[in-house]
Coordinates of C-alpha atoms in Angstrom, one line a residue:
X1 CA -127.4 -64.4 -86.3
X2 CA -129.2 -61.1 -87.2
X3 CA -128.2 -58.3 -89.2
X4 CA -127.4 -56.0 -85.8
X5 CA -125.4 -58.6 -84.1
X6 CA -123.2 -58.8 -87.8
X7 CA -123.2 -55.2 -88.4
X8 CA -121.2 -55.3 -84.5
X9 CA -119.5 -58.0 -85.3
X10 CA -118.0 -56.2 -88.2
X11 CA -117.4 -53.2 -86.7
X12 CA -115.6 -54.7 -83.5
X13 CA -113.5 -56.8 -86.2
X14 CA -111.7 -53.4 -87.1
X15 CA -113.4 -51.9 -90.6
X16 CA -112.6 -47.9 -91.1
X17 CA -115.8 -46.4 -89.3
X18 CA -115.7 -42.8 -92.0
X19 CA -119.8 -43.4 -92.5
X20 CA -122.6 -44.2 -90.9
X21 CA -125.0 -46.9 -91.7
X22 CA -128.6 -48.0 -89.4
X23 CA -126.7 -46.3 -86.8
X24 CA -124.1 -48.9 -86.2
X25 CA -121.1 -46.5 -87.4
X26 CA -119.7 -48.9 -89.9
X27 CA -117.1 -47.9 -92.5
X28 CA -118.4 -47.7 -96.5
X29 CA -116.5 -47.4 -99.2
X30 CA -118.0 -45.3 -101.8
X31 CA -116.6 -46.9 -104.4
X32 CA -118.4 -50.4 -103.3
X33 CA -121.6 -49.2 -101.7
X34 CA -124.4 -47.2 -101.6
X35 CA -127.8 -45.6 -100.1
X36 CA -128.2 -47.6 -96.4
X37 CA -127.4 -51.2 -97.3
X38 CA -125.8 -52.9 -94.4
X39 CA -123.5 -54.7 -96.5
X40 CA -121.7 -54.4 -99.7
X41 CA -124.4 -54.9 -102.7
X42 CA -126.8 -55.8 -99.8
X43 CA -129.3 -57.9 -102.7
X44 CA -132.9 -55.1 -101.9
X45 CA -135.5 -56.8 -104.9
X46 CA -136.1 -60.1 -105.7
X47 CA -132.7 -61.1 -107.8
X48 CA -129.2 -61.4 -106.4
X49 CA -126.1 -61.0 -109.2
X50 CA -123.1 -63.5 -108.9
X51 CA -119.7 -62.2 -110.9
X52 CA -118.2 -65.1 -113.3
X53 CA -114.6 -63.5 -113.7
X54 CA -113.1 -66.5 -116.3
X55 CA -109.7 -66.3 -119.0
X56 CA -112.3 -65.7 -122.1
X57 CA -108.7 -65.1 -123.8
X58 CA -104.9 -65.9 -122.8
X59 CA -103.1 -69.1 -121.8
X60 CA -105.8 -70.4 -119.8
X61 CA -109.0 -69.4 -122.2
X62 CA -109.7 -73.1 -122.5
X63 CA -110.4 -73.6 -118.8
X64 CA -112.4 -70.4 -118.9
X65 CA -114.7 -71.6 -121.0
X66 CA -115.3 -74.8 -118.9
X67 CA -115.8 -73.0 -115.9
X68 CA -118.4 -70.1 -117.8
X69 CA -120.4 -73.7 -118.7
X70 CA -120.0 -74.9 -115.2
X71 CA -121.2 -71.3 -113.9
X72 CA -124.3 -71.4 -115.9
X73 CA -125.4 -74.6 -115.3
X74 CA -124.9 -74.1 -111.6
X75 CA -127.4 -71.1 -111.9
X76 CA -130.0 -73.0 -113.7
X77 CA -129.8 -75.4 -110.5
X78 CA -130.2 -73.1 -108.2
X79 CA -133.2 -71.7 -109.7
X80 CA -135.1 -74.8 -110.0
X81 CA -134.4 -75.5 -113.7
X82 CA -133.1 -78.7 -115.4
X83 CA -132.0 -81.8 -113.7
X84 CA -130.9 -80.0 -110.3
X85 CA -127.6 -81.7 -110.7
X86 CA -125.5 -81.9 -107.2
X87 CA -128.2 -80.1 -105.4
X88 CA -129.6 -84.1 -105.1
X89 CA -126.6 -85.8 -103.7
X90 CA -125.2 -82.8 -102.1
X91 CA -125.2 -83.9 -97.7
X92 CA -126.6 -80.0 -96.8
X93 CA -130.2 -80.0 -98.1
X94 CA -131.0 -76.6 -97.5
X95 CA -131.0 -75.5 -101.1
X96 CA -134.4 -75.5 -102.8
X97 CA -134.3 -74.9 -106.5
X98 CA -135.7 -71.8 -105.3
X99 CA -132.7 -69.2 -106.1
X100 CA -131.1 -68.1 -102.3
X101 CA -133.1 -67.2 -99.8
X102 CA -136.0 -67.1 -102.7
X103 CA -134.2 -64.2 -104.4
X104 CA -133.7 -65.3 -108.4
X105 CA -130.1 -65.7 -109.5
X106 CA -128.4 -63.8 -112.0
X107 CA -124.7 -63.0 -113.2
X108 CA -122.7 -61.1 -114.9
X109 CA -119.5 -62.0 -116.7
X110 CA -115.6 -61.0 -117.0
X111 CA -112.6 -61.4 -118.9
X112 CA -109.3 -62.4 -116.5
X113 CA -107.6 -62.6 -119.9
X114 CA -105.0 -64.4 -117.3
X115 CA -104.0 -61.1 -116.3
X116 CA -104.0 -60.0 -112.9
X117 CA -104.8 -56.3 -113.5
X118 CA -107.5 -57.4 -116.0
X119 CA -109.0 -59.7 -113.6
X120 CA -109.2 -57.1 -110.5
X121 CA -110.3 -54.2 -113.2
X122 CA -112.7 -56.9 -114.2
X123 CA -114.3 -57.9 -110.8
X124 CA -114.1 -54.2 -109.8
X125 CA -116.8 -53.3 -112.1
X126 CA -119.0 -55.8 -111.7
X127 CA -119.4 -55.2 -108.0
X128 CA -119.0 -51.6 -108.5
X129 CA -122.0 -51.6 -111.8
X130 CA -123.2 -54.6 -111.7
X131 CA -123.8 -55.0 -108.0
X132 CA -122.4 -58.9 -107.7
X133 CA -122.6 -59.9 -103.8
X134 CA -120.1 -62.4 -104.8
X135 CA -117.1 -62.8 -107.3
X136 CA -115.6 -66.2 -108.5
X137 CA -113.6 -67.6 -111.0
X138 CA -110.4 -67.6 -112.8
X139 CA -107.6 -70.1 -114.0
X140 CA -104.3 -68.6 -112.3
X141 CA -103.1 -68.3 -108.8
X142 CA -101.8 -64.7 -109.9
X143 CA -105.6 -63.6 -111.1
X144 CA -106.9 -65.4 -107.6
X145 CA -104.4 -63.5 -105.0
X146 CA -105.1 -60.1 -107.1
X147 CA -109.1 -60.6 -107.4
X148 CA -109.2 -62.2 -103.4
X149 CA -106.9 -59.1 -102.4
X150 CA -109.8 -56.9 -104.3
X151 CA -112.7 -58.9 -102.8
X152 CA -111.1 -58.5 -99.4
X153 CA -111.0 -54.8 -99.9
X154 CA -114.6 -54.0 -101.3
X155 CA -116.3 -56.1 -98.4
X156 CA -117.6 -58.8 -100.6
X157 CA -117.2 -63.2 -100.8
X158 CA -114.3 -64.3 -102.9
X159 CA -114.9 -68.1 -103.9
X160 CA -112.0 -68.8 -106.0
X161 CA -111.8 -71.0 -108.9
X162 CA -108.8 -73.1 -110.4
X163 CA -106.0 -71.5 -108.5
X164 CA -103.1 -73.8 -107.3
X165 CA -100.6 -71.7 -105.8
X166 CA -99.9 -72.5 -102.0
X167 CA -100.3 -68.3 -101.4
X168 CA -104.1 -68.4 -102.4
X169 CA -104.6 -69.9 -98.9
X170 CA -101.5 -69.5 -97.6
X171 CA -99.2 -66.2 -97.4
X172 CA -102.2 -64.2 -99.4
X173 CA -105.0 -65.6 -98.0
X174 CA -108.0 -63.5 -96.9
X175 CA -110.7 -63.7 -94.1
X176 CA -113.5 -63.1 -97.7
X177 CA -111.3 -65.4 -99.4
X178 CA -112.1 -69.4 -100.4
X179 CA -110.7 -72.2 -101.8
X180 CA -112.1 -75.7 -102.9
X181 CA -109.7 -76.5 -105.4
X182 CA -106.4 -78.1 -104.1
X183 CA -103.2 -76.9 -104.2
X184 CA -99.6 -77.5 -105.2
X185 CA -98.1 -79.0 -101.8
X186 CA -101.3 -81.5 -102.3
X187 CA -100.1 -82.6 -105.3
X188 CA -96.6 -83.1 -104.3
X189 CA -97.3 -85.2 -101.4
X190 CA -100.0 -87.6 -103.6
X191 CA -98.0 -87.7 -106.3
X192 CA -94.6 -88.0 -105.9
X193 CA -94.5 -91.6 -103.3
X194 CA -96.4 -92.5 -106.8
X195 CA -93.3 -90.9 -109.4
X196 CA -90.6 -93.0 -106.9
X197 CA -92.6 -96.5 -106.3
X198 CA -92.5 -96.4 -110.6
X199 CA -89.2 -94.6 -112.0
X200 CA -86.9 -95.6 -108.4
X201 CA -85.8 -93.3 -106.3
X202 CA -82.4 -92.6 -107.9
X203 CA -83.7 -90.0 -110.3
X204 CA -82.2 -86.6 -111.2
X205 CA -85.1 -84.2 -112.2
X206 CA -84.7 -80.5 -114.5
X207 CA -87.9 -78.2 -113.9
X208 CA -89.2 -76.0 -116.1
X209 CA -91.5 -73.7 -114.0
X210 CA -94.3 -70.8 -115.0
X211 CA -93.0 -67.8 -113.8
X212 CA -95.6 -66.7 -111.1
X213 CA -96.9 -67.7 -108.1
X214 CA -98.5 -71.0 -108.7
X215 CA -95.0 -72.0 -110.6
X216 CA -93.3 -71.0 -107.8
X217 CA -95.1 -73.0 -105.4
X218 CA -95.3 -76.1 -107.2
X219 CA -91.8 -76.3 -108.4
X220 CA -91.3 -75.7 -104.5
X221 CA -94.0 -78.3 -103.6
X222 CA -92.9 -81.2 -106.3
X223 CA -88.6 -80.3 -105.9
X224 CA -89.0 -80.6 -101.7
X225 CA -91.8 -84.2 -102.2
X226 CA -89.6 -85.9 -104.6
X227 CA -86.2 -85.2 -103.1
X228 CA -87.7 -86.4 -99.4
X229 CA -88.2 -89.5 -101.3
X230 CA -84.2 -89.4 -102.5
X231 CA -84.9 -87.7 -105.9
X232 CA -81.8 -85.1 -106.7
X233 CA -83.1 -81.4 -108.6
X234 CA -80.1 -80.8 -111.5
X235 CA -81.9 -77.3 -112.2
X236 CA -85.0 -75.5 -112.3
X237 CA -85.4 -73.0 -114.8
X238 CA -88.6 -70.0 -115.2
X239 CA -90.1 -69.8 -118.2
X240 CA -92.8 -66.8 -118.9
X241 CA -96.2 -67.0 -119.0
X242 CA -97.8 -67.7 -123.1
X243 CA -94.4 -68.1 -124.0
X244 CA -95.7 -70.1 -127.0
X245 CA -92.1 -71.9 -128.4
X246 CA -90.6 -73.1 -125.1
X247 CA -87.7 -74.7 -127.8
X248 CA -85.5 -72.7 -126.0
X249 CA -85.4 -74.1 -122.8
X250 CA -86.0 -77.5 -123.8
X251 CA -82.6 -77.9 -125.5
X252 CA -80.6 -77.2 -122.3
X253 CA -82.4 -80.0 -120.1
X254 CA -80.3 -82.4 -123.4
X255 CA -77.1 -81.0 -122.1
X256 CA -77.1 -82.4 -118.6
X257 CA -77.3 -85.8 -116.8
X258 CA -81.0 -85.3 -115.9
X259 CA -83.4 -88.4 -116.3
X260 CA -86.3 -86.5 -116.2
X261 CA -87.9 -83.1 -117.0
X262 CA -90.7 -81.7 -115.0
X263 CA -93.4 -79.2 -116.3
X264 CA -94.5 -77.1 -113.9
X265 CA -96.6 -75.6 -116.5
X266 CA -100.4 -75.2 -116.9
X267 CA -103.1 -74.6 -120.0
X268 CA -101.4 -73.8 -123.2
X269 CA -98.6 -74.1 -122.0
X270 CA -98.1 -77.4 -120.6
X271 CA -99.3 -78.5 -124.4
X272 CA -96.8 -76.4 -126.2
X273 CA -93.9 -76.9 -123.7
X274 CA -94.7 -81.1 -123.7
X275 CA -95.0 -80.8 -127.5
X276 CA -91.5 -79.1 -127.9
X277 CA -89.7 -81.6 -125.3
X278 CA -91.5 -85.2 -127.3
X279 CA -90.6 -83.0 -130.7
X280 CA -86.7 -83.0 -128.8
X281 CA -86.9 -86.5 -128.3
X282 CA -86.7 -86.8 -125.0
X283 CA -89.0 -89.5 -124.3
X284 CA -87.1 -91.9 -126.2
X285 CA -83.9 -91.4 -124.5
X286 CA -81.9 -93.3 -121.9
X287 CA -79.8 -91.6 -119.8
X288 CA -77.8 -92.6 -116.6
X289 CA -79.0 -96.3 -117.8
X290 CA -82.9 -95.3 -117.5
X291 CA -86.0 -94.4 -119.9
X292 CA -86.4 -90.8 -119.7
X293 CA -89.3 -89.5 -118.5
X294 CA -91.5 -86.5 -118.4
X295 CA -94.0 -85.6 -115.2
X296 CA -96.9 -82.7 -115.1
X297 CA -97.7 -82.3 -111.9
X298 CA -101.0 -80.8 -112.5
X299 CA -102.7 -81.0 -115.3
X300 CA -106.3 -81.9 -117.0
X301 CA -108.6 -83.5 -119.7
X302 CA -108.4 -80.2 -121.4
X303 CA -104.8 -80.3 -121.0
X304 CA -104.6 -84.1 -122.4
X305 CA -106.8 -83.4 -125.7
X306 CA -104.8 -80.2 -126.0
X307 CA -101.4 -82.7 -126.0
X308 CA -102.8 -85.3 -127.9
X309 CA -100.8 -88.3 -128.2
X310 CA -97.5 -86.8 -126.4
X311 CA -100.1 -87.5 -122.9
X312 CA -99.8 -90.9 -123.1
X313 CA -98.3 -92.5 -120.2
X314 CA -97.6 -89.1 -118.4
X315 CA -98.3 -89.2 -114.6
X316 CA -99.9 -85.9 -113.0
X317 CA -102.2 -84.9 -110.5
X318 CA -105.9 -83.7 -110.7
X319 CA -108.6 -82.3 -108.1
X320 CA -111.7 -84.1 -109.9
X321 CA -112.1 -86.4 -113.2
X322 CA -115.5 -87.0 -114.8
X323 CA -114.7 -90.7 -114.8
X324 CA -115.2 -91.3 -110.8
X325 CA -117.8 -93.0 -109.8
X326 CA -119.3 -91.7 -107.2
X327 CA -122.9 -90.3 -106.5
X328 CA -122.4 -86.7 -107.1
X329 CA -119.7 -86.7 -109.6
X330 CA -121.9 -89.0 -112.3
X331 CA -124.9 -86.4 -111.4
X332 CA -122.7 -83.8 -112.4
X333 CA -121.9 -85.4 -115.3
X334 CA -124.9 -86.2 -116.1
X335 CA -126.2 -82.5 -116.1
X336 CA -123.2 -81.2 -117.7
X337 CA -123.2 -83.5 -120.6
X338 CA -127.3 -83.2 -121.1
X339 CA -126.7 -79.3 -121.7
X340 CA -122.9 -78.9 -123.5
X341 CA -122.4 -82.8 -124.9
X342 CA -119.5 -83.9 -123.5
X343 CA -118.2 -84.2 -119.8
X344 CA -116.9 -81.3 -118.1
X345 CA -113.8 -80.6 -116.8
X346 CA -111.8 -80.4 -113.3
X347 CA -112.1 -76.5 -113.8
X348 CA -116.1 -77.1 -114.5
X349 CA -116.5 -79.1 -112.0
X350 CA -114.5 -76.6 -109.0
X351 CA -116.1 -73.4 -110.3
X352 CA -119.7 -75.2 -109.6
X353 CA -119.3 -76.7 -106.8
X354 CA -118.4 -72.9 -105.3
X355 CA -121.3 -71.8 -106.5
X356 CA -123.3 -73.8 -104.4
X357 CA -121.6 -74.3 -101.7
X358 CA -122.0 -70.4 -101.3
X359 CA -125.5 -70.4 -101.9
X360 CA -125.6 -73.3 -99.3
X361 CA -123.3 -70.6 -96.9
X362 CA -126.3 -67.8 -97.5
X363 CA -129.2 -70.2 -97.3
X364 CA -127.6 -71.4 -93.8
X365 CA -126.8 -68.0 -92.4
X366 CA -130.1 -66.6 -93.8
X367 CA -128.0 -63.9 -95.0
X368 CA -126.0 -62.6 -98.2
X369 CA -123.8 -60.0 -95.5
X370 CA -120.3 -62.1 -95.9
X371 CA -119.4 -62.0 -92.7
X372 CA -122.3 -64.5 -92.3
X373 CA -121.1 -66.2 -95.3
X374 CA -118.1 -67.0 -93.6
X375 CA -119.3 -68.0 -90.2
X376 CA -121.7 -70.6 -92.6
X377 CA -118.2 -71.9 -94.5
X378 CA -115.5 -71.8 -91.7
X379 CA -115.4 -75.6 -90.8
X380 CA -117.9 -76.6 -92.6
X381 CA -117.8 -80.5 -93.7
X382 CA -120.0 -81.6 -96.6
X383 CA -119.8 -84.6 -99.1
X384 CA -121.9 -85.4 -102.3
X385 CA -120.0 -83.0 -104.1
X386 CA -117.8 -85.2 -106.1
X387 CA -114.7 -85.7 -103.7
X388 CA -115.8 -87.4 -100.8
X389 CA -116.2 -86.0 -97.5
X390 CA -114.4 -82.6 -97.5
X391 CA -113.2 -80.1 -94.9
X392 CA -113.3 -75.9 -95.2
X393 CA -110.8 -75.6 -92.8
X394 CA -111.3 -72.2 -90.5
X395 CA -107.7 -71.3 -90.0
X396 CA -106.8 -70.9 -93.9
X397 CA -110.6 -71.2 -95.6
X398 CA -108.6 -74.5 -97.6
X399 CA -110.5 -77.2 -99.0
X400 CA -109.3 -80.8 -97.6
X401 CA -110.4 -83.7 -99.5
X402 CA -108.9 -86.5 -101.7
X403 CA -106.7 -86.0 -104.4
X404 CA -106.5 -88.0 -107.5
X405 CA -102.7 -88.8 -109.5
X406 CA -103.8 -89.9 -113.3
X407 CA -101.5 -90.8 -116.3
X408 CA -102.4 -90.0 -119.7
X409 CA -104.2 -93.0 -121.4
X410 CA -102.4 -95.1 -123.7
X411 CA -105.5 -96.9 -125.2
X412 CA -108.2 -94.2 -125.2
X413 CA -111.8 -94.7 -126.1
X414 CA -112.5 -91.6 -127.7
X415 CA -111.7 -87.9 -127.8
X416 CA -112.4 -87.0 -123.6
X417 CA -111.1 -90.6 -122.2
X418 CA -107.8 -89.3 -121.8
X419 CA -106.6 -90.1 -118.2
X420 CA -107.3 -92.9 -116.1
X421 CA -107.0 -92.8 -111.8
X422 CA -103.8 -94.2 -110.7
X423 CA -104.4 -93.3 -107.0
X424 CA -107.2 -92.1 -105.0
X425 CA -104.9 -90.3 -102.1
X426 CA -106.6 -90.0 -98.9
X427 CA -107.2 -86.6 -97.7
X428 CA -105.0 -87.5 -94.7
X429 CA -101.6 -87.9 -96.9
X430 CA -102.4 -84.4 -98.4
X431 CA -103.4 -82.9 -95.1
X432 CA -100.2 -80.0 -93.5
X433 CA -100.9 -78.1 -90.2
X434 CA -101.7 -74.1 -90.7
X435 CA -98.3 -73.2 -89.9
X436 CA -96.7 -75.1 -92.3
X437 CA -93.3 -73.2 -93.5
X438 CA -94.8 -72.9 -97.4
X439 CA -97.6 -71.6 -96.3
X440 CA -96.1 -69.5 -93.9
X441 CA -96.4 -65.2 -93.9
X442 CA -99.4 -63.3 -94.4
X443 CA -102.7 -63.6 -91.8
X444 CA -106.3 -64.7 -92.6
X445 CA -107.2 -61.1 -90.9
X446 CA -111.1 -60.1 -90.8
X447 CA -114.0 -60.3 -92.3
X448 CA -115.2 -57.6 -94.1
X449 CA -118.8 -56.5 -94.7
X450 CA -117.7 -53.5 -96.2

């Protein structure tokens, strides 16, 4: 496609025309743009500048960190440097080690401090200064819908990071917006045929649920799965964000007939909140003539070496684990272990695999405009990437793929062989039409070049 037929393409998808650029009467924000580029941050020399917007502090600094590693190492890649990683099992072969489209990549980083006005202050200047073509990152459904929302706005690619909320591709979804990690209805529907085939299906659940979007959805997600399956919810109670001491609402879940408590809780505070309800007792209770037990329904290696021994034996659901076997995942870890020492994480492992699959989007389009870019990703099916053969579905820009439930490890092997794979779940079993009620509201819209 060349640039004219985008620039019309653009312009007959509805962007404010208040400037003029090459003639074709698009709309520029000031704010975003400059001089006569035909796109927002159009790339004009010979280096292109990504935005890594990562928790560097906060609840979720710990995944940050991971995904900053990941980002890095997934630029070395694409520049031709070290092993080349995924770029060797990856099915699209258009990547060269040669940066994208033989322009050198560079980056520029943020602080989300899991904050969404950080995060969207944060991504705002480094397309604004910095001149990054694309953002990407973060730990927290709330940072992804207020950094995609941004994105939308300034006319530039959002690929998000670890964001698990049903909204990021469902009620706030966005036409620049895209998603390869999965999300909380995905882990309801793998996980919880797994939580009644081993605790029954006469079992009376209390939630404790992050009090934001992704919380939201999953409580939603896991509440609707299990009680399909005959499961009866006794309460669900929010809990704040960092709260630190969830003590508090742990000693409530004692005072009722419930036979098991689950944590809708994420980062730091799935560890402090699992810590508080093992300190409690809980797991060595009976009640309503049955072990107690305790479920995360997402969770991850950070998240298990965080816990320490209270992970043992805890079932949960993950997106990727450095323990599969497969092609691309052990070249991954392979790469990622050669530079940092020890395996990555699922948030590692997401926040690369977006960074080439949109350089793999450019290097198909043969263009950084995003309205290209999302042509290139809109349906796009790929495999070598770690999770088997995977769909970028056009009508919600949601990654479909496998989905793995783990349990903590009872006999590890050392400090990062902390879960083992219960249950590969077949992308079918996870897979919901558009128009699903949870992810109903909101509209993909238009891309915007801006």
């Amino acid at each position: 496609m060349s640039k004219t037929d985008l620039t019309r393409r653009v312009s007959r998808r509805g962007v404010i025309k208040t400037g003029a650029i090459a003639g074709a009467g698009l709309a520029l924000p000031t704010i975003f743009t400059s001089g006569a580029r035909a796109f927002t941050n159009e790339p004009m020399g010979g280096t292109v500048t990504l935005g890594f917007n990562v928790p560097q502090s906060g609840a979720y600094a710990d995944e940050g960190a991971d995904e900053l590693r990941a980002y890095q190492l997934a630029v070395e890649h694409l520049n031709g440097e070290g092993d080349g990683g995924m770029l060797n099992t990856f099915s699209s072969k258009v990547l060269e080690g040669n940066g994208i489209l033989g322009k050198k990549v560079g980056f520029v980083t943020g602080d989300t401090q899991t904050k969404s006005d950080a995060a969207r202050a944060s991504a705002k200047s480094m397309i604004e200064k910095d001149g990054a073509v694309m953002i990407t990152g973060g730990s927290s459904s709330g940072v992804a819908v207020a950094v995609q929302g941004l994105c939308q706005e300034a006319g530039v690619i959002f690929m998000a990071g670890l964001t698990h909320s049903n909204d990021t591709t469902g009620k706030d979804k966005k036409a620049n917006g895209f998603r390869h990690f999965f999300n909380a209805y995905m882990s309801g529907a793998a996980l919880a045929p797994v939580l009644a085939a081993r605790y029954g299906a006469d079992r009376k659940a209390y939630h404790l649920t992050a009090d934001y979007t992704w919380g939201w959805t999953q409580e939603e997600s896991i509440a609707a799965a299990t009680e399909a399956l005959g499961w009866e919810t006794v309460n669900k109670v929010r809990t704040p964000l960092g709260a630190g001491d969830f003590s508090s609402y742990i000693t409530p879940v004692l005072q009722t007939d419930a036979d098991v408590l689950i944590l809708n809780h994420y980062g730091g505070d799935m560890v402090n909140s699992l810590t508080n309800a093992v300190q409690f007792g809980l797991r060595d209770k009976m009640v309503n003539g049955k072990q107690f037990e305790i479920v995360v329904p997402l969770f991850s290696r950070l998240m298990a070496r965080g816990a320490g021994e209270n992970i043992k034996g805890i079932l949960g659901s993950t997106n990727w684990h450095w323990s599969l076997s497969d092609e691309g995942s052990q070249a991954f870890v392979k790469s990622f272990g050669t530079k940092y020492g020890f395996p990555p994480s699922q948030a590692a492992h997401t926040c690369y695999v977006q960074t080439l699959l949109y350089a793999d989007a450019v290097a198909r389009a043969g263009s950084f405009n995003p309205c290209a870019v999302v042509e290139a990703l809109e349906g796009f099916e790929f495999d070598g990437l770690g999770n088997g053969p995977t769909l970028y579905r056009a009508e919600d820009h949601q990654c479909f793929k496998d989905v793995l439930v783990v349990r903590g490890k009872e006999n590890p092997t050392s400090e990062f062989d902390l879960l083992e794979v219960v249950e590969i779940t077949p992308a079918a079993q996870v897979t919901y039409p558009v128009d699903h009620p949870m992810f109903a509201g909101g509209a993909l819209g238009d891309c915007n070049a801006g």
